[in-house]
Coordinates of C-alpha atoms and ligand atoms in Angstrom, one line a residue:
M1 CA 0.0 0.0 0.0
T2 CA 1.3 3.4 -1.0
Q3 CA 2.0 5.8 1.9
L4 CA 1.3 9.5 1.5
S5 CA 4.5 11.5 2.0
A6 CA 4.2 14.6 4.2
A7 CA 4.1 16.8 1.1
Q8 CA 1.1 14.8 -0.3
T9 CA -0.9 14.8 2.9
P10 CA -3.9 17.0 2.4
Q11 CA -3.9 20.1 4.6
R12 CA -6.5 19.9 7.3
T13 CA -7.7 22.2 10.0
P14 CA -5.4 21.4 13.0
A15 CA -7.4 19.4 15.5
D16 CA -6.0 21.6 18.4
G17 CA -8.0 24.5 17.3
S18 CA -4.9 26.6 16.6
R19 CA -6.8 28.7 14.1
A20 CA -9.6 29.4 16.5
L21 CA -10.7 33.0 16.7
Y22 CA -10.8 32.8 20.5
G23 CA -8.0 31.0 22.3
G24 CA -6.2 30.1 19.1
K25 CA -2.9 31.3 17.8
I26 CA -3.8 33.9 15.3
N27 CA -1.1 36.6 15.9
R28 CA -2.1 39.2 13.4
R29 CA -5.2 41.3 12.7
I30 CA -8.2 39.0 12.2
T31 CA -9.9 39.3 8.8
V32 CA -13.4 38.6 7.5
R33 CA -11.9 35.4 5.9
D34 CA -11.1 34.1 9.4
I35 CA -14.7 34.8 10.4
T36 CA -16.0 32.8 7.4
A37 CA -13.7 29.9 8.2
A38 CA -14.9 29.8 11.8
K39 CA -18.5 29.0 10.6
E40 CA -17.1 26.2 8.4
R41 CA -15.5 24.7 11.6
G42 CA -18.7 25.2 13.6
E43 CA -16.9 27.5 16.0
K44 CA -18.7 30.1 18.2
W45 CA -17.2 33.5 18.8
P46 CA -17.7 36.5 21.0
M47 CA -18.0 40.1 19.9
L48 CA -18.1 43.2 22.2
T49 CA -18.7 46.9 21.5
A50 CA -15.9 49.4 22.2
Y51 CA -15.9 53.2 21.9
D52 CA -12.4 54.2 23.0
A53 CA -8.8 53.0 22.7
M54 CA -8.1 52.0 26.3
T55 CA -11.2 49.8 26.7
A56 CA -10.6 48.3 23.3
S57 CA -7.0 47.5 24.3
V58 CA -8.2 45.5 27.4
F59 CA -10.6 43.5 25.2
D60 CA -7.9 43.0 22.6
E61 CA -5.5 41.6 25.2
S62 CA -8.3 39.4 26.5
G63 CA -8.6 37.8 23.1
I64 CA -11.9 39.2 22.0
P65 CA -11.6 38.6 18.2
V66 CA -14.2 41.1 16.9
M67 CA -15.1 44.5 18.2
L68 CA -18.0 46.7 17.0
V69 CA -17.7 50.4 17.3
G70 CA -21.4 50.5 17.7
D71 CA -23.6 53.6 17.3
S72 CA -24.8 52.5 20.8
A73 CA -21.9 55.0 21.6
G74 CA -24.8 57.5 21.3
N75 CA -26.4 56.4 24.6
C76 CA -23.4 54.5 26.1
H77 CA -20.6 57.0 25.5
L78 CA -21.8 60.4 24.2
G79 CA -24.8 60.9 26.5
Y80 CA -27.6 61.0 23.9
E81 CA -31.0 59.3 24.6
T82 CA -30.8 56.9 21.6
T83 CA -28.5 56.0 18.7
V84 CA -30.4 58.3 16.3
P85 CA -28.4 61.6 16.7
V86 CA -25.0 60.0 16.2
T87 CA -23.0 61.5 13.3
L88 CA -20.6 60.0 10.9
D89 CA -17.9 62.4 12.2
E90 CA -18.4 61.0 15.7
M91 CA -18.3 57.4 14.5
T92 CA -15.1 58.1 12.5
M93 CA -13.4 59.6 15.5
L94 CA -14.4 56.8 17.9
S95 CA -13.6 54.1 15.3
A96 CA -10.1 55.5 14.8
A97 CA -9.5 55.4 18.5
V98 CA -10.6 51.7 18.8
V99 CA -8.4 50.8 15.8
R100 CA -5.4 52.6 17.4
G101 CA -6.0 50.7 20.7
T102 CA -6.0 47.2 19.1
S103 CA -3.6 45.0 17.1
R104 CA -5.5 41.8 16.7
A105 CA -9.3 42.2 16.7
L106 CA -11.3 42.8 13.6
I107 CA -12.8 46.3 14.0
V108 CA -16.3 46.8 12.6
G109 CA -17.5 50.4 12.3
D110 CA -21.3 51.0 12.6
L111 CA -22.7 53.3 10.0
P112 CA -25.0 55.8 11.9
F113 CA -28.5 56.8 11.0
G114 CA -28.6 59.1 8.0
S115 CA -25.3 58.0 6.6
Y116 CA -26.6 55.3 4.2
Q117 CA -30.4 55.6 3.9
E118 CA -30.2 57.9 0.9
G119 CA -28.9 55.1 -1.2
P120 CA -25.9 53.0 -2.3
V121 CA -23.7 56.0 -3.4
Q122 CA -24.2 57.7 0.0
A123 CA -23.5 54.4 1.8
L124 CA -20.2 54.0 -0.2
R125 CA -19.1 57.5 0.6
S126 CA -19.8 57.0 4.3
A127 CA -18.2 53.6 4.5
T128 CA -15.2 54.9 2.7
R129 CA -14.6 57.4 5.4
L130 CA -14.6 54.7 8.1
I131 CA -12.3 52.6 6.0
K132 CA -9.8 55.3 5.0
E133 CA -9.9 57.7 8.0
A134 CA -10.5 55.3 10.9
G135 CA -8.9 52.1 9.4
V136 CA -11.8 49.7 10.2
G137 CA -11.8 46.3 8.6
A138 CA -15.5 46.2 8.0
V139 CA -18.7 48.3 8.4
K140 CA -22.2 47.4 9.7
L141 CA -25.5 48.8 8.6
E142 CA -29.1 48.2 9.6
G143 CA -31.8 46.7 7.4
G144 CA -32.5 43.5 5.4
E145 CA -34.3 43.7 2.1
R146 CA -34.5 47.5 2.4
S147 CA -30.6 47.8 2.5
H148 CA -29.6 45.1 0.0
E149 CA -28.6 47.6 -2.7
Q150 CA -26.3 49.5 -0.3
I151 CA -24.7 46.2 0.9
R152 CA -24.2 45.1 -2.7
L153 CA -22.3 48.2 -3.8
L154 CA -20.1 48.3 -0.7
V155 CA -19.2 44.6 -1.2
E156 CA -18.5 45.1 -4.9
S157 CA -16.3 48.1 -3.9
G158 CA -14.2 45.8 -1.6
I159 CA -15.7 46.8 1.8
P160 CA -16.8 43.9 4.0
V161 CA -20.3 44.4 5.3
M162 CA -21.9 43.0 8.5
A163 CA -25.7 43.4 8.2
H164 CA -28.1 43.9 11.1
I165 CA -31.8 42.7 11.1
G166 CA -34.6 42.1 13.6
L167 CA -34.7 45.0 16.0
T168 CA -32.9 47.9 14.2
P169 CA -32.5 50.7 16.9
Q170 CA -32.0 53.4 14.3
S171 CA -35.7 52.9 13.5
V172 CA -36.9 53.4 17.1
N173 CA -39.1 56.3 16.1
S174 CA -41.2 54.0 13.8
M175 CA -40.8 50.5 15.4
G176 CA -39.9 51.1 19.1
Y177 CA -37.7 48.6 20.9
R178 CA -39.9 45.5 20.4
V179 CA -39.2 41.9 19.8
Q180 CA -39.1 41.2 16.0
G181 CA -40.1 38.1 14.1
R182 CA -43.0 36.9 16.4
G183 CA -45.8 35.3 14.4
E184 CA -45.6 33.5 11.1
E185 CA -45.7 36.5 8.9
A186 CA -43.0 38.4 10.8
A187 CA -40.8 35.2 10.9
Q188 CA -41.1 34.9 7.1
Q189 CA -40.1 38.5 6.7
L190 CA -37.0 38.0 9.0
L191 CA -36.0 34.9 6.9
R192 CA -36.4 37.0 3.7
D193 CA -34.2 39.8 5.2
A194 CA -31.6 37.2 6.2
K195 CA -31.4 35.7 2.8
A196 CA -31.4 39.2 1.1
V197 CA -28.3 40.4 3.1
Q198 CA -26.5 37.1 2.4
D199 CA -27.3 37.3 -1.3
A200 CA -26.1 40.9 -1.4
G201 CA -22.7 39.7 -0.1
A202 CA -22.7 40.5 3.7
F203 CA -20.1 38.4 5.5
A204 CA -22.2 38.1 8.7
V205 CA -25.5 39.3 10.1
V206 CA -26.6 40.6 13.5
L207 CA -29.9 39.2 14.7
E208 CA -31.3 41.5 17.4
L209 CA -34.1 40.7 19.8
V210 CA -35.7 37.8 17.8
P211 CA -37.2 34.6 19.2
A212 CA -34.5 32.0 19.9
E213 CA -36.1 29.3 17.7
L214 CA -36.3 31.7 14.8
A215 CA -32.6 32.8 15.3
A216 CA -31.7 29.1 15.3
E217 CA -33.5 28.5 12.0
V218 CA -31.8 31.5 10.4
T219 CA -28.5 30.2 11.6
R220 CA -29.1 26.8 10.0
T221 CA -30.4 28.3 6.8
L222 CA -27.5 30.8 6.1
H223 CA -23.9 30.0 5.2
I224 CA -22.7 33.3 6.7
P225 CA -22.4 33.5 10.5
T226 CA -25.2 35.0 12.6
V227 CA -24.3 37.2 15.6
G228 CA -27.1 37.2 18.2
I229 CA -28.1 39.8 20.7
G230 CA -31.2 38.8 22.6
A231 CA -31.5 36.0 20.0
G232 CA -30.9 32.9 22.1
P233 CA -28.0 30.4 22.3
D234 CA -28.0 29.0 18.8
T235 CA -26.4 31.8 16.7
D236 CA -22.8 31.4 15.5
A237 CA -21.6 34.4 17.6
Q238 CA -22.9 36.7 20.4
V239 CA -22.5 40.4 20.9
L240 CA -23.2 42.6 23.9
V241 CA -22.8 46.3 24.6
W242 CA -19.6 46.5 26.8
T243 CA -21.0 49.0 29.3
D244 CA -24.0 46.7 29.8
M245 CA -22.1 43.5 30.4
L246 CA -19.6 45.2 32.7
G247 CA -22.3 46.9 34.8
L248 CA -21.3 50.5 33.8
T249 CA -24.5 51.5 32.0
G250 CA -26.6 53.8 34.2
G251 CA -30.3 52.9 34.4
R252 CA -32.2 50.0 32.8
V253 CA -30.4 47.5 30.6
P254 CA -32.2 45.1 28.2
K255 CA -33.3 41.7 29.7
F256 CA -30.9 39.8 27.4
V257 CA -27.8 41.2 29.1
K258 CA -25.7 39.1 31.5
Q259 CA -23.7 41.3 33.8
Y260 CA -20.2 40.0 34.4
A261 CA -18.9 42.8 36.6
D262 CA -20.2 45.8 38.6
L263 CA -17.9 48.6 37.2
R264 CA -20.3 51.3 38.3
K265 CA -19.8 50.2 41.9
V266 CA -16.0 49.7 41.5
M267 CA -15.6 53.1 40.0
G268 CA -18.0 54.9 42.4
D269 CA -16.4 53.3 45.5
A270 CA -12.9 54.4 44.2
A271 CA -14.1 57.9 43.5
K272 CA -15.5 58.2 47.0
A273 CA -12.3 56.8 48.6
Y274 CA -10.3 59.4 46.7
A275 CA -12.6 62.2 47.7
E276 CA -12.5 61.2 51.4
D277 CA -8.7 61.1 51.3
V278 CA -8.5 64.6 49.8
V279 CA -11.1 66.1 52.2
G280 CA -9.5 64.3 55.2
G281 CA -6.0 65.2 54.2
T282 CA -4.7 61.6 53.8
F283 CA -3.8 62.0 50.1
P284 CA -1.3 62.9 48.9
Q285 CA 1.3 61.5 51.3
D286 CA 5.1 61.8 51.1
E287 CA 5.4 58.9 48.6
H288 CA 3.2 60.9 46.1
S289 CA 5.2 64.1 46.6
V290 CA 8.4 65.5 45.1
H291 CA 11.0 67.4 47.1
Ligands
LIG1 N1 -27.1 50.1 26.6 C1 -27.5 49.6 25.4 N2 -27.6 48.3 25.2 C2 -28.1 47.8 24.1 O1 -28.1 46.5 23.9 C3 -28.5 48.7 23.0 C4 -28.3 50.0 23.3 N3 -27.9 50.5 24.5 N4 -28.7 51.0 22.3 C5 -28.9 50.5 21.0 C6 -29.6 49.2 21.0 C7 -31.0 49.4 21.5 N5 -31.3 48.1 22.1 C8 -32.4 47.8 22.9 C9 -33.1 48.7 23.6 C10 -34.1 48.4 24.4 C11 -34.5 47.1 24.5 C12 -35.7 46.8 25.3 O2 -36.3 47.6 26.0 N6 -36.1 45.5 25.4 C13 -37.1 45.0 26.3 C14 -38.0 43.9 25.6 C15 -39.0 44.5 24.8 C16 -40.0 43.4 24.3 O3 -40.2 42.4 25.0 O4 -40.6 43.6 23.2 C17 -36.4 44.3 27.5 O5 -37.0 44.3 28.5 O6 -35.3 43.8 27.3 C18 -33.8 46.1 23.8 C19 -32.8 46.5 23.0 C20 -30.1 47.3 22.0 N7 -29.0 48.2 21.8
LIG2 C1 -26.0 46.2 19.6 C2 -25.1 46.2 18.5 C3 -25.4 45.1 17.5 C4 -25.1 47.5 17.8 O1 -25.5 47.7 16.7 C5 -24.5 48.7 18.6 O2 -23.9 48.5 19.6 O3 -24.7 49.8 18.1
LIG3 MG1 -25.7 49.8 16.2

């Protein structure tokens, strides 16, 4: 029987998961091609938002493979009520900071409300700013069938696009923050939206606030990865807003959030300890002084 020499042995995915997006050995900037390969291996991956260089560097060092500079910066970083007022200038500045703070994560820049709704040419002009001025590796925009022409032109122009369907917060003034895809008709619309963004060339799609069973069906149907937020456990990836999951967001957070830390308490307690030291005269001490 003929033995295959090493040179003839077909290349396979290493069984040790060395190419894994999380916990693997990718020592360079992750690309959309790495994301595509992860779905072929059936690998799940985590995504977090980031809005500044320092926070992004912490997540980068923790191995988070994909970061979204979300327009949730509107309410989580810039003090607006919603994502609606966020401008492309603001997203460009925040995205550039996140790119500067990271060396490994794929950075996805969210196109804000008003920067792509006019049509494909406006979308291309806006996405080009995030690519050239901020250095993001991909952009995200909201809408399924209604955004397929925008997605197609960006992809044809060489810009990887992450789509976003289900609850699309930029449409809060018309749809509110309600669960999407409940009932047979709405479920069929969500499936049409998912197929439309895949056909237009999106490399991944966010499913926000849709029933878990429907998100699982979309995930089985599509060949591109699904990224769930409030979409149950059976999507290919998950995303959370970083201030929600670390307990920094003031006020109410959506029910789908799991809180992994209480940064609001940590930071508040530290600020109070500092204030008491200053008022009581116990800071600074000699070790904090120059002579
Ligand atoms: N801090 C924060 N976290 C987010 O996840 C987030 C933002 N901001 N801003 C942009 C969008 C808006 N998102 C939202 C906003 C509200 C709900 C919400 O109120 N959901 C209700 C369920 C509503 C229903 O049952 O129909 C909830 O109680 O979670 C969900 C997602 C998700 N995104
Ligand atoms: C919640 C995610 C998907 C988002 O679009 C954002 O943070 O802006
Ligand atoms: Mg967003």
